[in-house]
Short mmCIF file of C-alpha atoms and ligand atoms in Angstrom, two decimals:
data_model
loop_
_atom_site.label_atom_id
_atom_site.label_comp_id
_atom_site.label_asym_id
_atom_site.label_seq_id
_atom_site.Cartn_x
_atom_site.Cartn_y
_atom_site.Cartn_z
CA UNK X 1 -40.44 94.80 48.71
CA UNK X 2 -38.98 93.95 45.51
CA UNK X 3 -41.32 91.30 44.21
CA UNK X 4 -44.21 93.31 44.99
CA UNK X 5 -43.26 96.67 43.56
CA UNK X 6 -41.72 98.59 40.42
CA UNK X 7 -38.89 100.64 40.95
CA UNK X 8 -38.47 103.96 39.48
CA UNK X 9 -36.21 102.59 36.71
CA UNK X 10 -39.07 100.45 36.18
CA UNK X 11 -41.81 103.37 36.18
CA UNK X 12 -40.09 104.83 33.85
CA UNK X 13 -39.67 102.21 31.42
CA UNK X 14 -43.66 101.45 31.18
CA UNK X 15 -44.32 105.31 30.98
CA UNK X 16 -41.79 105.20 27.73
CA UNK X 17 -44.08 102.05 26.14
CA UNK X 18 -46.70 104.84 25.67
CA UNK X 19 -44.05 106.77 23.43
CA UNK X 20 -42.65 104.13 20.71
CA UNK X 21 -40.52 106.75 19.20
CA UNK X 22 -38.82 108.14 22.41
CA UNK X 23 -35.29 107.89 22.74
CA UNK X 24 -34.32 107.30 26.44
CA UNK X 25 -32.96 110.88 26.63
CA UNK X 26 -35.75 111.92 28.94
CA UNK X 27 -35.63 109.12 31.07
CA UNK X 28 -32.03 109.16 31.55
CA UNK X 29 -32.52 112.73 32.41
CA UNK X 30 -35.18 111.37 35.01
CA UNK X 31 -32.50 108.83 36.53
CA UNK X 32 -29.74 111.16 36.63
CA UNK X 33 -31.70 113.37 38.94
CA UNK X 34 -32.74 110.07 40.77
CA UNK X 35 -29.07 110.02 41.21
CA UNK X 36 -27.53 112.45 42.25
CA UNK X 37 -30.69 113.07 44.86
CA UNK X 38 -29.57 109.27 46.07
CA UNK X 39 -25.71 110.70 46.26
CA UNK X 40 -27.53 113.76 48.50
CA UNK X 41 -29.09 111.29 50.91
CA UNK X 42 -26.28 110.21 51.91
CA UNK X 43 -24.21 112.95 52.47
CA UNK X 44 -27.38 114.76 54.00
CA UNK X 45 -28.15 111.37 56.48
CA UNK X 46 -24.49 111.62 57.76
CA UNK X 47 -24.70 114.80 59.19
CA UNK X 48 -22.00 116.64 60.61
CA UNK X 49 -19.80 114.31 60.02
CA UNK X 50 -19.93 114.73 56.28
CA UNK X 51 -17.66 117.73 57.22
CA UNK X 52 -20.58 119.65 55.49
CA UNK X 53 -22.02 121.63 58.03
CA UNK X 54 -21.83 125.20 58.05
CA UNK X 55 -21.08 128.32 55.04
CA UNK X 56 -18.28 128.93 52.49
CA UNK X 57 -18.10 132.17 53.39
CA UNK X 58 -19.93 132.96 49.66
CA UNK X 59 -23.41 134.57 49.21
CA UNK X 60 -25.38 133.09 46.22
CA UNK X 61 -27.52 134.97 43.27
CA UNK X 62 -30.47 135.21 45.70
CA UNK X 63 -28.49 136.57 48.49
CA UNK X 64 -28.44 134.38 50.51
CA UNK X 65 -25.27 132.77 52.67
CA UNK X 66 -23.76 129.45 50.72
CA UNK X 67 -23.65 126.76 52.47
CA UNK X 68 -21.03 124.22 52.07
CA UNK X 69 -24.04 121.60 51.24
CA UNK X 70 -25.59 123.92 48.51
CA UNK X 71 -22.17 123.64 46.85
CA UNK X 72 -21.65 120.57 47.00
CA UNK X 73 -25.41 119.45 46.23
CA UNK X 74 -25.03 122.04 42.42
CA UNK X 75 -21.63 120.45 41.52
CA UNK X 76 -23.09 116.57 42.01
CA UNK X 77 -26.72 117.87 39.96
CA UNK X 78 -24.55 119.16 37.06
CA UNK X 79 -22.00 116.13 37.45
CA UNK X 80 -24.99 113.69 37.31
CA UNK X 81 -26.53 115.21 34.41
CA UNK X 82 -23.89 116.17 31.96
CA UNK X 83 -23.23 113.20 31.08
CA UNK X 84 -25.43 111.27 27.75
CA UNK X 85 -25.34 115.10 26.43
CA UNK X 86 -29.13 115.04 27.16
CA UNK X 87 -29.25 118.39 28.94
CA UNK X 88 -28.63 121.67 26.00
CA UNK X 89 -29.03 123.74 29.60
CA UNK X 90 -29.34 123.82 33.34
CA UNK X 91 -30.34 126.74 35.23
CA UNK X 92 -29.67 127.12 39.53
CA UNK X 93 -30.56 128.36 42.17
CA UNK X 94 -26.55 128.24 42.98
CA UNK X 95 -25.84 129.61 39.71
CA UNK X 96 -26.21 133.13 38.39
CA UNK X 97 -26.04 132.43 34.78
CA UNK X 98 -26.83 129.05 33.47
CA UNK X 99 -24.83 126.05 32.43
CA UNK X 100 -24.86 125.77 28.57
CA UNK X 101 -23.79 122.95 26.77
CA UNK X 102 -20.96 123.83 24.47
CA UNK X 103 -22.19 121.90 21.15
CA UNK X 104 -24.39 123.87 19.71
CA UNK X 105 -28.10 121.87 19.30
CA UNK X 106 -27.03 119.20 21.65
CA UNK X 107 -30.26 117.92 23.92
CA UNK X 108 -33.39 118.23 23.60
CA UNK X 109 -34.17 119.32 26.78
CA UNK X 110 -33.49 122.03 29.69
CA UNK X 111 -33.37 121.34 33.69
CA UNK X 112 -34.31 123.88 36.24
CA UNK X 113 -33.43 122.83 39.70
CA UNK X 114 -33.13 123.40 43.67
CA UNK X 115 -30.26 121.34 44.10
CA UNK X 116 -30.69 122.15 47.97
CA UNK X 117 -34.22 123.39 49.42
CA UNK X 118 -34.06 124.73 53.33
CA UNK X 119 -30.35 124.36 53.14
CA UNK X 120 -30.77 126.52 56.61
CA UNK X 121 -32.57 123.37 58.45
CA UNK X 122 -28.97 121.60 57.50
CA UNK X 123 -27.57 122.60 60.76
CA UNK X 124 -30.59 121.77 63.17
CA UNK X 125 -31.31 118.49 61.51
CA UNK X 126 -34.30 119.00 59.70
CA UNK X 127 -35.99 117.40 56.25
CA UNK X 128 -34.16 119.48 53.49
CA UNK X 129 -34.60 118.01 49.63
CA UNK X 130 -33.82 119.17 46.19
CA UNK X 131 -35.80 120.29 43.42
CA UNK X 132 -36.51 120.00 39.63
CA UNK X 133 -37.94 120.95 36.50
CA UNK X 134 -37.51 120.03 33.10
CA UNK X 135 -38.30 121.47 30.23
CA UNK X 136 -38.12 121.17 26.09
CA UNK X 137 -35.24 122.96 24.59
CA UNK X 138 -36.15 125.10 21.51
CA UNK X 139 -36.53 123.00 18.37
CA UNK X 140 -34.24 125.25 16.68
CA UNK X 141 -30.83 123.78 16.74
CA UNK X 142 -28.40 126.29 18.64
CA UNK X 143 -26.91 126.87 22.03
CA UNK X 144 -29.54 127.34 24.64
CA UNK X 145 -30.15 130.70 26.01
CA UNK X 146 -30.97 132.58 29.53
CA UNK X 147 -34.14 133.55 27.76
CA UNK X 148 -34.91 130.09 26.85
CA UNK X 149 -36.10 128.90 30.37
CA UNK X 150 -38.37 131.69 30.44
CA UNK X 151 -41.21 128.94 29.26
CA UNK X 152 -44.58 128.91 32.09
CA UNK X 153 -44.98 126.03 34.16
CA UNK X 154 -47.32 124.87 31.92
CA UNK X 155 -44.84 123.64 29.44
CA UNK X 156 -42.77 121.57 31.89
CA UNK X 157 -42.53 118.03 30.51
CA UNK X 158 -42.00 116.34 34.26
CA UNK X 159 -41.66 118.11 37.53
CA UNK X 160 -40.10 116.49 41.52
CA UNK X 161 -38.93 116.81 44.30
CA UNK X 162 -36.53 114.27 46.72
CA UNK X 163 -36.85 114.71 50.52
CA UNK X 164 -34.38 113.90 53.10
CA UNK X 165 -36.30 113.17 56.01
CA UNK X 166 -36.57 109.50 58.46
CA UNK X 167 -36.66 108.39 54.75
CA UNK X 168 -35.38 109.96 51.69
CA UNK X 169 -38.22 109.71 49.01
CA UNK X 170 -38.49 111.31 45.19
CA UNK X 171 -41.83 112.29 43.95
CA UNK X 172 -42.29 112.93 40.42
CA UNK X 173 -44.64 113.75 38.06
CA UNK X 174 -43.90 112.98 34.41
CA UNK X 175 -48.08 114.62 33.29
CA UNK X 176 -49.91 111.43 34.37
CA UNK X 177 -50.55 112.09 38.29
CA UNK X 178 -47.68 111.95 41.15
CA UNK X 179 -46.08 108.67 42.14
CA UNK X 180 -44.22 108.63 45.53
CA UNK X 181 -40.59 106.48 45.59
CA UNK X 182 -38.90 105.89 48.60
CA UNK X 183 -35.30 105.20 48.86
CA UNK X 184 -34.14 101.43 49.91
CA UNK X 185 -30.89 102.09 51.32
CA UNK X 186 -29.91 98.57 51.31
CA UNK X 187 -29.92 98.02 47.18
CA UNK X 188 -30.11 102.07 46.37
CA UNK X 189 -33.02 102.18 44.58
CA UNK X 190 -36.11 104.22 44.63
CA UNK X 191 -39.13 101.80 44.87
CA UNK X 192 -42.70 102.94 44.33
CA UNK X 193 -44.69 103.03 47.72
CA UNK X 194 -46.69 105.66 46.89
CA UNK X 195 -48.69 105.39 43.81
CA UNK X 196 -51.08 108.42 42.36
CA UNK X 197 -50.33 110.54 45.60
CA UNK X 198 -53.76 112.69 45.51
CA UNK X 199 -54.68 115.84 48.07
CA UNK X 200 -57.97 116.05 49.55
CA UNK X 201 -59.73 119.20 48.01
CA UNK X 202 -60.37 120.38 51.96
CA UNK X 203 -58.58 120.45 55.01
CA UNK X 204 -58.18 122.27 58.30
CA UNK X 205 -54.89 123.00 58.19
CA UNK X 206 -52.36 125.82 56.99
CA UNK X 207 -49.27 127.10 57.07
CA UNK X 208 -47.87 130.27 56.56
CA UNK X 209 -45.25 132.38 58.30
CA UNK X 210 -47.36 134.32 61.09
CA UNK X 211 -44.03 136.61 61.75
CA UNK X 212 -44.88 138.25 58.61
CA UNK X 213 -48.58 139.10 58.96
CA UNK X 214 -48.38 142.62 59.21
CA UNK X 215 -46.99 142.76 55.66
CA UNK X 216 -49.46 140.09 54.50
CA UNK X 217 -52.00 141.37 51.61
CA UNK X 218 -55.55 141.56 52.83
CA UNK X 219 -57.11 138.54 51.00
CA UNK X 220 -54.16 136.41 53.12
CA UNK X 221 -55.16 138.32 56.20
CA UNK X 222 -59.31 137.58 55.29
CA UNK X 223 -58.06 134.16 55.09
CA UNK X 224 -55.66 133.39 57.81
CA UNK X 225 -57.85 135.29 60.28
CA UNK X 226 -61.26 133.49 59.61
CA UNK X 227 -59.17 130.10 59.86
CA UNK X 228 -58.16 131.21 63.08
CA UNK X 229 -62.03 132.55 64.50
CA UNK X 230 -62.68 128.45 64.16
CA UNK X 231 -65.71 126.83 64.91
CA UNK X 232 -67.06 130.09 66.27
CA UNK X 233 -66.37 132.23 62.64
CA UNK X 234 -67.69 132.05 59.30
CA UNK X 235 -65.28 128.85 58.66
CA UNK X 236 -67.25 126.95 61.45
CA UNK X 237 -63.94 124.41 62.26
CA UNK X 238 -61.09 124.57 64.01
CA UNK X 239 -57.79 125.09 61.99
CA UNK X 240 -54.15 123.88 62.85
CA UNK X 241 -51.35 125.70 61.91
CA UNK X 242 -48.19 124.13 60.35
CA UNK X 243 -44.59 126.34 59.33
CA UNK X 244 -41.50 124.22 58.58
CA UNK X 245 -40.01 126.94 56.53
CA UNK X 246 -39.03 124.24 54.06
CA UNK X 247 -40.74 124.14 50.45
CA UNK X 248 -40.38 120.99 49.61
CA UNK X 249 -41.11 119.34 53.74
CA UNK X 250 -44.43 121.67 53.59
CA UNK X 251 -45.02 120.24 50.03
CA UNK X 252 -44.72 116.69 50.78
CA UNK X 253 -47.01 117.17 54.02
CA UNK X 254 -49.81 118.54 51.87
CA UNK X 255 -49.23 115.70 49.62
CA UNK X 256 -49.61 113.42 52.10
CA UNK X 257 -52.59 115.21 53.72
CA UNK X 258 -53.77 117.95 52.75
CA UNK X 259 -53.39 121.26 53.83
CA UNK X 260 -52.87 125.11 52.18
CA UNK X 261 -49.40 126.34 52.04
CA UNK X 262 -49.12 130.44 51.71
CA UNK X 263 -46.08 132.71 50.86
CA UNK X 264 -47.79 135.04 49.47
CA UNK X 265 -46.79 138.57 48.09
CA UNK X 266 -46.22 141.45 50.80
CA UNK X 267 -45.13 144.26 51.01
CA UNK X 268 -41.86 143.59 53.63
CA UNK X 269 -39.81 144.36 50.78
CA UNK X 270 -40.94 146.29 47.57
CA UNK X 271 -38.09 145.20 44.95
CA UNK X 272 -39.28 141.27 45.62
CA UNK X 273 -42.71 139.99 44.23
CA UNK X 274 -43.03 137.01 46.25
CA UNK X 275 -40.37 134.80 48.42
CA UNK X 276 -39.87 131.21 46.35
CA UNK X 277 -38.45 131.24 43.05
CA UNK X 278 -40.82 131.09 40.25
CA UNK X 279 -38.80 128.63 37.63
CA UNK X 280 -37.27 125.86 40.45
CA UNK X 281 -39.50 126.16 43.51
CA UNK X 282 -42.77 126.94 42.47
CA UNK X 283 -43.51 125.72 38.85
CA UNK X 284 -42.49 122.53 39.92
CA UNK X 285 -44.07 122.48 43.15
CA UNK X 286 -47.53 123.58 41.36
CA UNK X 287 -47.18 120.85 38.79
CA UNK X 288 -46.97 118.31 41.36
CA UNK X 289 -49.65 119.67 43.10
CA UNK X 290 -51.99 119.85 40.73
CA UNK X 291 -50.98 116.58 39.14
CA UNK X 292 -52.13 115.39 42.58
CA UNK X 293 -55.78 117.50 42.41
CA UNK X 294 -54.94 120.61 44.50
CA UNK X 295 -54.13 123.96 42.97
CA UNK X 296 -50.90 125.98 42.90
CA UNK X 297 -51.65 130.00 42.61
CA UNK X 298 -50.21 133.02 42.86
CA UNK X 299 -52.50 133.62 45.70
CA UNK X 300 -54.35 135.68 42.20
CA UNK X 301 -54.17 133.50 39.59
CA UNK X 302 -52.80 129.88 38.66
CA UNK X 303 -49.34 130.17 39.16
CA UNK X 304 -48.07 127.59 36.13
CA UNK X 305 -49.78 130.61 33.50
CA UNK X 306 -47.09 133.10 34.92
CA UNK X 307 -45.05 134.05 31.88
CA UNK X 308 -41.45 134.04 33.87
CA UNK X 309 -39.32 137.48 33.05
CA UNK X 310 -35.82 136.65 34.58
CA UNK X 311 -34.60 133.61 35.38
CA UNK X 312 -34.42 133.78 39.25
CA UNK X 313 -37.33 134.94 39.44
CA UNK X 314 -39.52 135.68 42.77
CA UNK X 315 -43.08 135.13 42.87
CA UNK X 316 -46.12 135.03 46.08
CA UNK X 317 -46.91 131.39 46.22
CA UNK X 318 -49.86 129.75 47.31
CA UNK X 319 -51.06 125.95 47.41
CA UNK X 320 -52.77 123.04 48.54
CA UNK X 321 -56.27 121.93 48.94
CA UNK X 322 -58.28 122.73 45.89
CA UNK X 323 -61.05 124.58 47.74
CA UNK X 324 -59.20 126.13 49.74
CA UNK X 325 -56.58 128.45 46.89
CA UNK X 326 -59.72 128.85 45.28
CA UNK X 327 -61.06 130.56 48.37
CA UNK X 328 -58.59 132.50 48.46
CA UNK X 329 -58.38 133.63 45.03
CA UNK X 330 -61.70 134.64 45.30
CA UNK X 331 -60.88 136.76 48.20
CA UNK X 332 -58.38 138.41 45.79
CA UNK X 333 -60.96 138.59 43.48
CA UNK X 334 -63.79 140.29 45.79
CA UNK X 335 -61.24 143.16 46.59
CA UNK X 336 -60.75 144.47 50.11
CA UNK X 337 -63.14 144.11 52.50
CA UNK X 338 -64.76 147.09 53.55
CA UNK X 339 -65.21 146.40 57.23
CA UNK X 340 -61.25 145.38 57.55
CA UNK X 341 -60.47 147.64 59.97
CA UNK X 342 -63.06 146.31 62.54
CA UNK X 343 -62.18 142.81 62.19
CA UNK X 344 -61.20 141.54 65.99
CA UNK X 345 -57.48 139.54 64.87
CA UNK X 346 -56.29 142.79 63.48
CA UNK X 347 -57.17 145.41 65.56
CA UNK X 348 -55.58 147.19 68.58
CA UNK X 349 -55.55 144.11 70.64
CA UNK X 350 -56.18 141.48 67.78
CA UNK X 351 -53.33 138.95 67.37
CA UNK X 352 -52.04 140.23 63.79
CA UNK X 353 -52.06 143.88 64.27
CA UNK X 354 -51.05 145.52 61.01
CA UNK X 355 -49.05 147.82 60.61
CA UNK X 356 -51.36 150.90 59.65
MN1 MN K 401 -31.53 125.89 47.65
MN1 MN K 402 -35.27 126.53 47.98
#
């Protein structure tokens, strides 16, 4: 494989020709994520015999029960990239406040990550991966800040994901399309086998979480509902139906593929807007994905012109195939329909009764 193909070290290196007056920082950045995703695969591919399985006993800043992998998976990220004094800030989903570098103006940049996605597959051995985002740090030359992060996903300099599946792989966007590495366990590097990953603007699939539908906004419901009438509805095809309940596994399928992903907004519970976190899960997820020709939305609106408010943020998420967000956007757009109530999946006997 070797003497046909770059490896991400190598990537890197011809993307930097294009900048004569870049310093490395960011690429070292790039490679100490690499890294400490490569240290991941490992402990993730040995299972339980990593001694990893199960909680600490802890609940994190979302709420949700620590497991002893998410602990171990924050302390290698900020291990990996302290070092070179690149990184003036990382924010976590682990982490309730933010690590700050302690010189003041040190780095140039700031990483949001995922340092464990679908921690909760762990246990029944399925793909989990990490996430990240980075960002410029403030040109001003100070500590970094909470409020600092707060940037759109516009602004993010490179965006990726790792999976630990059959094969670990890292996908990363640094603003020029997505390339796809995957992991060569025998020399431990990432080699490019996947070059300008692109999603086909349709598909007949989706995947949402159907448990869920009676708190689903009515554009989703429109949407789901008309996949599922098939050839016979106003779609006219049949639609699969895909749920992994892990961000980045139902990201790299659509990559791959194709597809629509939807977490959208609903009204289950008031205090959250949305399920996946808006600065680690989905403005990186949406660069990629549009990077790759699809569209990332907030089922609404594109979801990378979100100005972010707090830094663990919650926001409805919805992506994929280019035609199909935009469909539902529009349905967004067009308001509710007014014959809802009469539409066969959602009434008495329909299959996604709501609530009403
Ligand atoms: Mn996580
Ligand atoms: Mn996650």
């Amino acid at each position: 494989m070797l003497t046909k193909t770059l490896t991400l070290t190598q990537f890197l290196i011809e993307e930097r020709r294009r900048f004569p007056q870049a310093s490395g920082a960011f690429n070292s950045l790039v490679l100490g994520v690499a890294l400490a995703c490569k240290a991941l695969a490992r402990r993730v591919a040995h299972g339980a015999l990593s001694g990893m399985y199960g909680g600490v006993g802890e609940t994190n800043i979302q709420g949700e029960a620590q497991q002893k992998l998410d602990v171990l998976a924050n302390d290698t990220f900020l291990h990996c990239l302290q070092w070179g004094g690149y990184a003036r800030g990382m924010l976590s989903e682990e982490m309730e406040q933010p690590w700050i570098s302690e010189i003041a103006g040190q780095g140039d940049y700031l990483l949001a990550f995922d340092p464990l996605d679908g921690s909760s597959n762990i246990d029944v051995n399925l793909s989990v991966g990490s996430i990240f985002s980075l960002l410029r740090a403030p040109s001003e030359r100070k500590r970094a800040e909470t409020s600092d992060f707060l940037q759109p996903g516009s602004q993010q300099l490179a965006a990726g994901y790792a999976i630990y599946g059959p094969a670990t792989m890292f996908v990363l966007t640094v603003g020029r399309g997505v390339q796809g590495f995957t992991l060569d366990p025998e020399i431990g590097e990432f080699l490019l086998t996947h070059p300008q990953m692109t999603i086909p603007a349709q598909t007949k699939e989706f995947a949402i979480n159907a448990s869920n539908s009676r708190f689903w906004e009515p554009p989703i419901r429109r949407y789901v509902e008309e996949c599922l009438a098939g050839s016979k509805g106003p779609r006219g095809k049949d639609f699969n139906m895909r749920w992994i309940a892990s961000l980045v596994a139902e990201a790299h399928r659509i990559l791959t593929r194709g597809g629509v992903f939807m977490y959208p907004r609903d009204t289950k519970d008031p205090s959250k807007a949305g399920r996946l976190r808006l600065l680690y899960e989905a403005n990186p997820i949406g660069m990629l994905i549009e990077q790759a020709g699809g569209r990332a939305s907030t089922g609404a609106g594109p979801v990378m012109q979100v100005q972010p408010e707090s830094a663990h943020q919650r926001i409805g998420f919805v992506f994929g195939s280019r035609e199909e967000v935009e469909r539902i956007e529009r349905y967004h757009a067009e308001g509710p329909v007014a014959a809802e109530e009469d539409t066969p999946l959602f009434n008495l006997r329909g299959l996604f009764r709501p609530n009403s």
